[in-house]
XYZ file of C-alpha atoms in Angstrom:
724
model
C 0.000 0.000 0.000
C 1.412 3.402 -0.961
C 2.082 5.964 1.735
C -0.853 8.151 0.817
C -3.239 5.198 0.489
C -2.255 4.202 3.998
C -2.949 7.717 5.266
C -6.396 7.749 3.662
C -7.220 4.365 5.150
C -5.963 5.509 8.580
C -8.190 8.594 8.524
C -11.166 6.473 7.484
C -10.548 4.008 10.312
C -10.308 6.807 12.875
C -13.416 8.612 11.660
C -15.434 5.392 11.579
C -14.000 3.965 14.805
C -16.577 2.366 17.043
C -16.380 3.568 20.636
C -15.281 1.093 23.276
C -18.224 -0.543 25.045
C -19.259 1.425 28.124
C -18.015 0.163 31.467
C -19.594 0.992 34.765
C -16.972 2.824 36.842
C -15.967 1.181 40.107
C -15.971 3.135 43.340
C -12.601 4.450 44.453
C -12.864 2.820 47.870
C -13.581 -0.615 46.392
C -10.575 -0.707 44.064
C -7.973 1.376 45.911
C -4.738 -0.634 46.258
C -6.577 -3.910 45.728
C -3.576 -5.184 43.767
C -0.967 -4.097 46.334
C 0.494 -6.227 49.121
C 0.648 -3.250 51.460
C 0.838 -2.918 55.238
C -2.909 -3.473 55.611
C -2.745 -6.814 53.808
C 0.446 -7.742 55.625
C -1.211 -7.103 58.976
C -4.112 -9.338 57.991
C -1.957 -12.239 56.754
C 1.307 -12.224 58.722
C 1.991 -13.423 62.275
C 1.967 -10.470 64.666
C 5.690 -10.591 65.444
C 6.598 -10.840 61.764
C 4.358 -7.895 60.889
C 5.857 -5.714 63.644
C 9.358 -6.524 62.417
C 8.699 -5.757 58.747
C 6.761 -2.595 59.636
C 9.817 -1.241 61.459
C 11.855 -1.740 58.284
C 9.289 -0.095 56.027
C 8.265 2.813 58.259
C 11.351 3.516 60.366
C 14.096 2.369 58.011
C 15.400 -0.311 60.377
C 17.472 -3.216 59.045
C 15.456 -6.138 57.632
C 15.433 -9.308 59.734
C 16.082 -12.109 57.176
C 14.523 -14.704 59.481
C 11.031 -13.416 58.644
C 11.445 -13.911 54.877
C 9.794 -17.343 54.668
C 6.687 -16.149 56.494
C 6.388 -13.077 54.263
C 6.977 -15.136 51.105
C 4.251 -17.642 52.014
C 1.728 -14.904 52.754
C 2.658 -13.007 49.594
C 2.329 -16.145 47.461
C -1.059 -17.083 48.924
C -2.368 -13.567 48.382
C -1.053 -13.420 44.803
C -2.418 -16.838 43.850
C -5.811 -15.914 45.301
C -5.838 -13.176 42.676
C -4.956 -15.562 39.851
C -1.183 -15.128 39.704
C 0.841 -18.147 38.575
C 4.099 -16.235 38.125
C 6.171 -13.795 40.115
C 8.648 -11.266 38.739
C 11.577 -9.450 40.279
C 11.213 -5.930 38.858
C 14.297 -3.718 38.654
C 15.449 -0.493 37.039
C 18.702 -0.677 35.034
C 20.556 2.403 33.829
C 18.327 2.779 30.765
C 15.392 4.749 32.246
C 13.335 1.621 31.523
C 11.859 -1.144 33.672
C 13.207 -4.723 33.551
C 11.631 -7.854 34.945
C 12.355 -11.569 35.109
C 9.320 -13.863 35.463
C 9.397 -17.209 37.277
C 6.556 -19.612 37.983
C 5.368 -20.687 41.403
C 5.363 -24.203 39.936
C 7.475 -26.913 41.580
C 7.237 -30.356 39.837
C 7.114 -33.389 42.130
C 8.552 -36.852 41.598
C 5.108 -38.441 41.224
C 4.175 -36.285 38.251
C 2.209 -33.719 40.231
C 3.104 -30.108 40.948
C 2.860 -27.798 43.932
C 3.217 -24.056 44.311
C 6.460 -22.925 45.895
C 7.823 -19.523 46.910
C 10.399 -19.411 49.692
C 12.007 -16.563 51.555
C 15.203 -17.215 49.607
C 13.369 -16.764 46.288
C 11.714 -13.606 47.582
C 14.920 -12.001 48.819
C 17.225 -12.789 45.902
C 17.000 -13.466 42.176
C 19.622 -13.972 39.502
C 18.821 -12.480 36.087
C 21.401 -12.689 33.321
C 23.128 -9.340 33.631
C 25.247 -9.538 30.493
C 22.896 -7.532 28.272
C 22.341 -4.609 30.618
C 24.559 -1.507 30.402
C 27.216 -1.452 33.104
C 29.725 1.175 31.971
C 32.745 -1.069 32.287
C 32.008 -2.476 35.755
C 32.428 -5.997 34.367
C 33.353 -7.736 31.133
C 30.774 -9.213 28.786
C 31.785 -12.713 29.850
C 31.008 -11.848 33.488
C 27.246 -12.175 33.272
C 26.178 -12.773 36.848
C 23.894 -10.164 38.398
C 21.613 -10.274 41.404
C 18.256 -8.776 42.253
C 17.464 -8.223 45.931
C 14.057 -7.505 47.467
C 13.390 -3.863 48.349
C 11.041 -4.251 51.283
C 10.331 -0.497 51.429
C 8.418 -0.625 48.134
C 5.310 -2.858 48.195
C 4.811 -5.854 45.927
C 1.861 -5.664 43.562
C -0.167 -7.594 41.011
C 0.023 -6.573 37.359
C -3.054 -7.750 35.474
C -3.264 -8.598 31.783
C -6.160 -10.006 29.769
C -4.665 -13.488 30.096
C -3.614 -13.538 33.729
C -1.793 -11.844 36.570
C 1.804 -11.638 37.797
C 3.129 -10.878 41.272
C 5.677 -8.061 40.837
C 8.354 -7.572 43.499
C 10.396 -4.330 43.425
C 14.100 -5.123 43.751
C 17.561 -3.639 43.474
C 20.008 -4.891 40.830
C 23.705 -5.356 41.614
C 26.717 -7.047 40.059
C 28.343 -10.209 41.377
C 31.001 -7.999 42.976
C 28.399 -5.769 44.639
C 28.350 -2.606 42.490
C 24.994 -0.977 41.796
C 23.814 -1.641 38.242
C 20.520 0.175 38.687
C 18.887 3.424 39.771
C 17.310 2.124 42.994
C 20.431 1.315 45.038
C 21.858 4.864 44.770
C 18.404 6.315 45.505
C 18.106 4.304 48.729
C 21.655 5.309 49.684
C 20.885 8.993 49.013
C 17.830 8.812 51.257
C 19.944 7.278 54.039
C 22.628 9.970 53.668
C 20.054 12.749 53.711
C 18.300 11.221 56.743
C 21.568 11.099 58.696
C 22.472 14.723 57.974
C 18.930 16.039 58.470
C 18.530 14.250 61.789
C 21.740 15.824 63.060
C 20.547 19.328 62.129
C 17.094 18.780 63.621
C 18.618 17.756 66.934
C 20.923 20.778 66.902
C 17.808 22.915 66.412
C 16.424 21.588 69.684
C 14.225 18.705 68.546
C 14.463 15.710 70.841
C 12.091 13.312 69.091
C 13.304 12.968 65.491
C 11.796 10.273 63.265
C 13.360 8.915 60.068
C 13.651 11.724 57.499
C 12.723 10.930 53.918
C 12.324 12.904 50.735
C 9.003 12.996 48.946
C 8.197 13.271 45.278
C 5.181 14.174 43.198
C 5.996 14.029 39.479
C 3.705 15.671 36.923
C 3.779 13.489 33.799
C 3.172 15.074 30.388
C 2.579 12.975 27.262
C 1.178 12.999 23.718
C -1.424 10.676 22.217
C -1.315 9.831 18.512
C -3.687 7.455 16.785
C -1.960 4.123 16.227
C -3.027 4.131 12.559
C -0.864 7.212 12.008
C 2.004 6.178 14.269
C 2.388 2.821 12.510
C 3.197 4.720 9.289
C 5.871 6.882 10.938
C 9.108 4.876 11.340
C 10.600 7.828 13.208
C 7.857 7.763 15.856
C 8.092 4.004 16.252
C 11.882 3.798 16.573
C 12.986 7.232 17.822
C 9.884 8.413 19.658
C 9.852 11.708 17.757
C 9.160 12.991 14.277
C 12.380 13.566 12.343
C 10.381 15.234 9.580
C 7.200 17.293 9.570
C 6.023 20.685 8.344
C 4.186 22.678 11.044
C 0.411 22.834 10.477
C -1.274 26.138 9.714
C -2.648 26.122 13.257
C -0.668 24.949 16.246
C -0.951 26.166 19.837
C -0.871 29.895 19.162
C -4.528 30.402 20.100
C -3.911 28.997 23.606
C -7.108 27.003 23.140
C -5.936 23.558 24.192
C -4.527 24.094 27.690
C -7.178 23.082 30.252
C -9.701 22.776 27.423
C -12.468 20.189 27.270
C -10.877 16.734 27.111
C -11.880 14.827 23.947
C -14.261 11.992 24.834
C -12.043 9.246 23.411
C -9.085 10.587 25.385
C -11.117 10.875 28.583
C -12.220 7.236 28.294
C -8.532 6.330 27.957
C -7.629 8.459 30.974
C -10.305 6.842 33.114
C -9.054 3.395 32.130
C -5.508 4.439 33.080
C -6.650 5.822 36.415
C -8.599 2.694 37.361
C -5.488 0.596 36.795
C -3.376 3.055 38.773
C -5.806 3.092 41.692
C -5.706 -0.714 41.858
C -1.914 -0.405 42.060
C -2.120 2.150 44.868
C -0.824 4.997 42.686
C -2.603 8.200 43.790
C -3.347 9.860 40.442
C -4.981 13.169 41.303
C -5.088 15.517 38.303
C -5.683 15.153 34.568
C -5.996 17.840 31.908
C -5.181 18.981 28.403
C -1.699 20.442 28.140
C -0.596 23.400 25.997
C 0.085 21.614 22.710
C -2.627 19.949 20.624
C -2.668 16.235 21.378
C -0.755 16.751 24.655
C -2.029 15.830 28.119
C -0.908 15.578 31.751
C -1.470 13.297 34.720
C -0.222 14.220 38.189
C -0.179 12.132 41.395
C -0.132 13.079 45.068
C 3.212 13.204 46.892
C 4.710 9.924 48.094
C 7.945 8.785 49.709
C 10.715 9.156 47.129
C 11.520 5.481 46.623
C 7.877 4.458 46.255
C 7.173 7.494 44.050
C 10.054 6.485 41.794
C 8.696 2.949 41.407
C 5.204 4.303 40.847
C 6.475 6.634 38.136
C 7.931 3.676 36.251
C 4.635 1.813 36.645
C 2.681 4.885 35.531
C 4.676 5.174 32.293
C 4.116 1.464 31.637
C 0.375 1.778 32.242
C 0.126 4.874 30.009
C 1.791 3.036 27.133
C -0.010 -0.295 27.526
C -3.454 1.208 28.009
C -2.981 3.423 24.949
C -2.777 0.305 22.751
C -6.181 -0.869 23.984
C -7.675 2.452 22.900
C -5.994 2.604 19.504
C -3.448 5.215 20.575
C 0.312 5.344 20.837
C 1.458 7.221 23.953
C 4.550 9.334 23.259
C 6.748 10.165 26.246
C 9.564 11.723 24.202
C 10.432 15.234 25.357
C 9.928 16.754 21.883
C 7.958 14.460 19.561
C 6.808 17.376 17.374
C 8.972 20.331 16.358
C 7.552 23.811 16.709
C 5.142 23.081 19.565
C 5.566 22.455 23.258
C 7.446 19.412 24.389
C 6.786 17.286 27.467
C 8.432 17.488 30.863
C 8.101 15.652 34.140
C 8.094 18.342 36.815
C 9.492 16.723 39.947
C 7.997 18.301 43.072
C 10.434 17.472 45.865
C 10.445 18.017 49.599
C 11.829 16.432 52.782
C 10.201 15.623 56.096
C 9.291 13.068 58.720
C 6.451 12.058 61.019
C 7.629 14.149 63.974
C 8.613 17.498 62.453
C 6.450 17.273 59.326
C 7.389 18.862 56.014
C 10.725 20.571 56.618
C 10.298 22.829 53.565
C 6.959 24.173 54.749
C 6.940 27.533 56.582
C 5.430 26.893 59.986
C 3.154 28.679 62.433
C 5.732 29.242 65.155
C 9.118 30.995 65.395
C 10.838 27.647 65.883
C 9.207 26.104 62.821
C 10.046 29.109 60.662
C 13.677 29.138 61.785
C 13.850 25.425 60.999
C 12.349 26.031 57.565
C 14.884 28.759 56.774
C 17.765 26.461 57.738
C 16.609 23.710 55.389
C 15.775 26.187 52.630
C 19.242 27.722 53.016
C 20.784 24.269 52.723
C 18.931 23.773 49.433
C 20.222 27.119 48.109
C 23.789 26.126 48.961
C 23.303 22.737 47.315
C 21.969 24.137 44.041
C 24.799 26.677 43.842
C 27.516 24.110 44.516
C 26.040 21.310 42.446
C 23.937 23.038 39.779
C 26.009 21.474 36.973
C 25.349 18.052 38.518
C 21.601 18.781 38.489
C 21.935 19.607 34.792
C 23.802 16.338 34.193
C 21.023 14.420 35.972
C 18.475 15.513 33.368
C 20.828 15.286 30.362
C 19.540 13.121 27.506
C 19.483 13.481 23.743
C 15.697 13.877 23.849
C 15.622 16.465 26.654
C 18.145 18.631 24.781
C 15.386 19.406 22.262
C 13.213 20.861 25.020
C 15.431 22.767 27.461
C 15.449 26.480 26.839
C 12.326 26.444 24.693
C 9.196 28.350 25.614
C 7.722 25.517 27.663
C 10.907 24.516 29.483
C 13.461 26.258 31.694
C 16.964 27.070 30.473
C 19.976 24.838 31.052
C 21.326 27.276 33.672
C 20.425 26.011 37.145
C 19.033 28.742 39.419
C 16.648 28.944 42.380
C 13.385 30.887 42.407
C 12.170 31.701 45.935
C 9.302 34.127 45.371
C 9.431 37.808 46.249
C 8.826 37.542 50.000
C 11.216 34.666 50.702
C 13.893 36.199 48.480
C 13.535 39.434 50.463
C 13.963 37.530 53.724
C 17.204 35.914 52.570
C 18.509 39.225 51.206
C 17.856 40.810 54.624
C 19.727 37.963 56.279
C 22.612 38.484 53.886
C 22.880 42.222 54.575
C 22.175 41.911 58.278
C 19.550 44.684 58.102
C 16.532 42.658 59.175
C 13.195 44.442 59.213
C 9.523 43.786 58.663
C 8.528 42.818 55.137
C 5.581 44.117 53.175
C 3.497 41.275 54.536
C 1.581 41.623 57.798
C 2.816 39.699 60.816
C 6.323 38.992 61.999
C 8.365 35.979 63.011
C 10.444 36.436 66.147
C 13.647 34.413 66.196
C 14.584 35.891 69.527
C 17.316 38.172 68.211
C 15.667 40.310 65.551
C 12.441 40.669 63.608
C 11.884 38.620 60.476
C 8.738 38.693 58.340
C 6.025 36.122 58.884
C 6.324 33.509 56.152
C 3.161 32.626 54.283
C 2.617 30.019 51.621
C 2.398 31.315 48.066
C 3.859 34.646 49.102
C 5.042 35.255 45.557
C 3.983 34.561 41.979
C 5.167 31.483 40.091
C 8.102 31.696 37.709
C 7.642 29.292 34.819
C 11.135 29.993 33.460
C 12.932 28.795 36.589
C 14.402 25.285 36.520
C 14.141 24.956 40.321
C 11.361 26.938 41.945
C 10.030 27.109 45.496
C 6.251 26.724 45.306
C 5.048 27.158 48.884
C 6.077 23.943 50.637
C 8.364 22.207 48.146
C 10.755 22.799 45.280
C 9.727 22.027 41.717
C 12.503 20.696 39.475
C 10.957 21.702 36.163
C 13.790 20.661 33.843
C 13.303 16.879 34.200
C 12.372 15.142 30.939
C 9.079 13.306 30.475
C 10.759 10.041 29.443
C 13.180 9.932 32.374
C 13.155 7.911 35.544
C 12.815 10.329 38.454
C 15.436 8.351 40.374
C 18.393 10.215 38.848
C 17.139 13.701 39.753
C 16.066 12.498 43.220
C 19.491 10.952 43.849
C 21.185 14.262 43.060
C 18.738 16.386 45.094
C 18.960 14.105 48.133
C 22.752 13.852 47.949
C 23.420 17.556 47.532
C 21.034 18.281 50.423
C 22.824 15.695 52.573
C 26.114 17.457 51.852
C 24.680 20.906 52.617
C 22.975 19.766 55.810
C 26.219 18.181 56.967
C 27.955 21.524 56.383
C 25.136 23.402 58.154
C 25.301 20.995 61.075
C 29.056 21.423 61.450
C 28.775 25.207 61.278
C 25.966 25.281 63.854
C 28.007 23.059 66.165
C 30.962 25.398 65.791
C 28.896 28.484 66.574
C 27.129 26.852 69.520
C 30.373 25.523 70.998
C 31.724 29.069 70.784
C 28.965 30.281 73.107
C 26.451 31.659 70.579
C 22.730 31.402 71.266
C 20.867 29.065 68.892
C 18.993 31.806 67.023
C 22.173 33.862 66.643
C 23.974 30.792 65.334
C 21.179 30.171 62.812
C 21.362 33.705 61.442
C 25.165 33.567 61.279
C 25.098 30.353 59.263
C 22.320 31.578 56.942
C 24.189 34.840 56.346
C 27.242 32.829 55.351
C 25.124 30.714 52.989
C 23.792 33.779 51.207
C 27.163 35.501 51.012
C 28.769 32.441 49.438
C 25.871 30.992 47.458
C 23.235 33.691 47.001
C 24.273 34.138 43.354
C 22.098 31.160 42.443
C 18.891 32.918 43.578
C 17.127 34.543 40.629
C 13.522 35.661 40.277
C 13.523 37.211 36.802
C 13.004 35.985 33.248
C 15.144 32.902 32.737
C 14.721 33.103 28.963
C 16.210 36.565 28.584
C 19.592 37.129 26.959
C 20.428 39.488 29.832
C 20.041 36.661 32.367
C 22.165 34.264 30.338
C 24.942 36.832 30.185
C 24.606 37.839 33.835
C 24.431 34.233 35.047
C 27.673 33.223 33.377
C 29.746 36.394 33.386
C 28.706 38.018 36.668
C 27.446 35.169 38.849
C 29.696 32.375 37.616
C 26.879 29.905 36.944
C 27.349 27.183 34.349
C 25.417 27.165 31.087
C 25.472 23.615 29.716
C 23.139 23.616 26.705
C 23.666 20.043 25.494
C 24.159 16.618 27.000
C 27.655 16.627 25.517
C 28.391 19.671 27.691
C 26.645 18.333 30.802
C 27.632 14.670 31.204
C 31.387 15.327 31.681
C 30.386 16.962 34.983
C 30.059 13.394 36.303
C 33.832 13.077 35.914
C 34.605 16.240 37.883
C 36.598 15.724 41.061
C 34.164 17.644 43.282
C 31.280 15.454 42.084
C 33.249 12.309 42.823
C 34.055 13.651 46.290
C 30.371 14.403 46.927
C 29.178 10.898 46.116
C 32.093 9.223 47.869
C 31.764 11.086 51.178
C 27.976 10.583 51.293
C 28.334 6.909 50.352
C 25.852 7.200 47.481
C 28.125 6.110 44.611
C 31.609 4.649 44.573
C 34.113 6.033 42.042
C 33.603 2.921 39.907
C 29.806 3.269 40.001
C 29.971 6.969 39.144
C 32.290 6.396 36.195
C 30.009 3.615 34.968
C 27.119 6.050 34.871
C 29.050 8.514 32.776
C 29.933 5.762 30.317
C 26.377 4.396 30.146
C 24.660 7.766 29.753
C 27.220 8.963 27.214
C 26.749 5.794 25.186
C 22.968 6.195 25.289
C 23.325 9.776 24.044
C 25.594 8.759 21.182
C 23.448 5.780 20.200
C 20.254 7.852 20.309
C 21.613 10.385 17.841
C 23.181 7.768 15.586
C 19.911 5.801 15.445
C 18.087 9.003 14.503
C 20.659 9.679 11.772
C 20.174 6.195 10.310
C 16.394 6.609 10.447
C 16.554 10.021 8.812
C 18.743 8.747 5.981
C 16.493 5.740 5.432
C 13.223 7.708 5.411
C 14.669 10.408 3.174
C 15.972 7.860 0.662
C 13.130 5.329 0.640
C 10.042 7.465 1.227
C 10.564 11.193 0.682
C 12.911 11.045 -2.324
C 10.685 8.582 -4.275
C 7.629 10.719 -3.497
C 9.396 13.840 -4.762
C 10.573 12.122 -7.958
C 7.124 10.652 -8.560
C 5.492 14.037 -8.063
C 7.986 15.714 -10.386
C 7.265 13.090 -13.026
C 3.523 13.632 -12.745
C 3.954 17.399 -12.752
C 6.224 17.343 -15.795
C 3.846 15.051 -17.663
C 0.908 17.305 -16.867
C 2.788 20.440 -17.945
C 3.836 18.773 -21.237
C 0.276 17.640 -21.949
C -1.133 21.093 -21.320
C 1.556 22.740 -23.416
C 0.670 20.414 -26.304
C -2.829 21.862 -26.069
C -1.459 25.373 -26.176
C -1.796 26.062 -22.435
C 1.303 27.679 -20.941
C 2.003 27.179 -17.199
C 4.560 28.557 -14.800
C 7.201 25.951 -13.995
C 8.232 27.533 -10.712
C 6.735 24.833 -8.487
C 8.421 22.043 -10.419
C 11.744 23.859 -10.250
C 11.339 24.414 -6.496
C 10.647 20.720 -5.932
C 13.615 19.786 -8.100
C 15.927 22.163 -6.243
C 14.757 21.017 -2.800
C 15.103 17.372 -3.814
C 18.622 17.907 -5.087
C 19.577 19.812 -1.940
C 18.075 17.119 0.295
C 20.016 14.398 -1.508
C 23.205 16.391 -1.055
C 22.500 16.919 2.646
C 21.720 13.216 3.119
C 25.055 12.359 1.498
C 26.899 14.679 3.891
C 25.052 13.170 6.863
C 25.864 9.622 5.717
C 29.549 10.456 5.362
C 29.637 12.165 8.752
C 27.949 9.184 10.384
C 30.714 6.891 9.134
C 33.341 8.670 11.261
C 34.353 6.586 14.286
C 37.953 7.562 15.066
C 37.364 9.400 18.340
C 39.970 9.698 21.052
C 37.497 9.850 23.951
C 33.817 9.354 24.690
C 33.519 13.078 25.339
C 34.928 13.846 21.900
C 32.389 11.477 20.346
C 29.512 13.181 22.183
C 30.693 16.607 21.093
C 30.821 15.401 17.496
C 27.222 14.201 17.761
C 26.103 17.543 19.175
C 28.117 19.886 16.974
C 28.292 17.986 13.670
C 25.596 15.316 13.333
C 22.724 17.282 14.859
C 23.210 20.348 12.570
C 23.429 18.073 9.524
C 20.178 16.411 10.586
C 18.521 19.806 10.796
C 19.765 20.592 7.286
C 18.216 17.415 5.870
C 14.988 18.132 7.699
C 14.825 21.683 6.402
C 14.840 20.538 2.787
C 12.435 17.647 3.431
C 9.930 19.846 5.265
C 10.188 22.312 2.392
C 9.233 19.506 0.015
C 6.200 18.657 2.140
C 4.997 22.214 1.590
C 5.356 21.905 -2.201
C 4.261 18.360 -3.034
C 0.570 17.623 -3.519
C -0.989 16.121 -0.426
C -2.075 12.954 -2.230
C 1.571 12.261 -3.093
C 3.099 12.770 0.365
C 4.041 9.437 2.003
C 3.976 10.271 5.735
C 1.089 11.186 8.050
C 1.306 14.937 8.597
C 1.416 17.029 11.760
C -2.097 18.261 11.008
C -3.408 14.695 10.920
C -1.505 13.341 13.911
C -2.181 16.288 16.220
C -5.782 17.077 15.388
C -7.496 13.855 14.285
C -8.473 11.804 17.340
């Protein structure tokens, strides 16, 4: 079937699509977490002593008692099999931003030809997938294939349903035979432990006697596009690269601002409701859904959860979005920039820290003590972003996110902190030492001077800031929609652990020197602002003035591409940070640089190969065919004495010739492989291959604007974005 015939058939199938049969919605209370082996189900199925022991591990972070594993495994198996599960899977998160799982049956054949179900504590605690095909960044040779999964008791097991059955899924970590972390979960758990240790020390120095385990929390807003599967199946670039490598912008895009928060199309809303029902069964607290800015773009946002669980839930959410889309005839695109010229998709990570005794530590309180405590933790965040801003940029560095950062819907690649007008004024007063009442009513008495009363939402939002305080949390807005949130959370937790350790040491020094607590707090915060206040910025992050000021006057790093950002992982100060907090060993950190650099290089090279193939096998033949038809028509009309302008034919001929020349240059450039270092190879991809790709695209998109619609081989932006 020719390209255009396929497009016509796709449109017909979409227009004549029969709606899915109606389904009576279930009540939230009846389905909530029904597929999760959570504390409630553990309490109902485990012996009392076993439940108390495992609860201490989950809630208080105490060490797991391995002697209880058999009892937990038996209860977990019985619960899973009662829900139809015949298999269990250790689920883990390798350094690919994807989810991996190995499935094993409960089946245990017996000597008499019968079978029994079997699931021991040993099988629960440890698995052994073949680790040879997962990226490891040089931690082991290809012939050293052994890898282990180990049960993460802090993240609940769950049932994943399919039309043909159910599987018990057990969140695990993934490590090499020699013990190095090969995944994103181990460093995340370590970062939480490091942050808890440093935060607990500071809280006790601030006069708190009862200090519970401190954890970070995460609420990640997930943006995505939906494209009808009939169109997506005819776009090799969407299927293999996740984004359109070619495509002329439609006459109408998002310029009318008529899609954001608009009425959700009925077919999309049915899909969303199906997604949410699955999420609720998995205990994932999806809260908000709406149209996003671009046509065909949408968002789902959950409530806050503990960071490790939120990270697992984010992986599950992306899986559910993709799988459910197939049932509804959609393809769900999580690429950061699937369509050029309109908004891309982010995953805004809302991050805070707290515990059960002091509450949210980034929430201004109602008492002088609570407000002083808040300012200390907020100051630690400011210090962390200033010291480790380049590391934050490296944590969100991917080939796909490079297309989005700095555009109108995404913050720039310069890491800065937005505090809001009132809070910024407070910290400026601390810095200058001239503390007075603010414009707001009410004051906060620290016992030494007057500081303004801190209210939530005391300033407007700044959509251009990559890291903005939004009332009781910070929003990391630069994270890409296709990323695991583990990487950003690891960096945020680790840099906060480092800053809180510094704050704790400084407070101890001041207090041991005879200073009163409130005086010591102000002294330390003044030092923070003097040394690190340059990272605080409340203006327009898109402006050329800010870019110049940030780099030249404030000394902040501007790392526009992944090739610029990933080498930060090799910096000595970054290695020192991870080593002293115990989050990553030097070997593990180097492995991450190698893995992420390789993924960047491979992503661009795959796109180059795709672009060359589509240009040669689909666009070039369409252009030649159209030119042939056009020339034949012109000749026939001229034989009848009708004279026509040949400008269009000449334009198509010129664009075709130019595209072929650009494709040749791209092919030759892609053949280069003599690079001295990985960094040199990345730079080549960013500075040579990417511009050549844009050149090919420019000519191809020009052809789309000249060739008759019935001759164009690929579904267009207009069709994919507006036909649902």
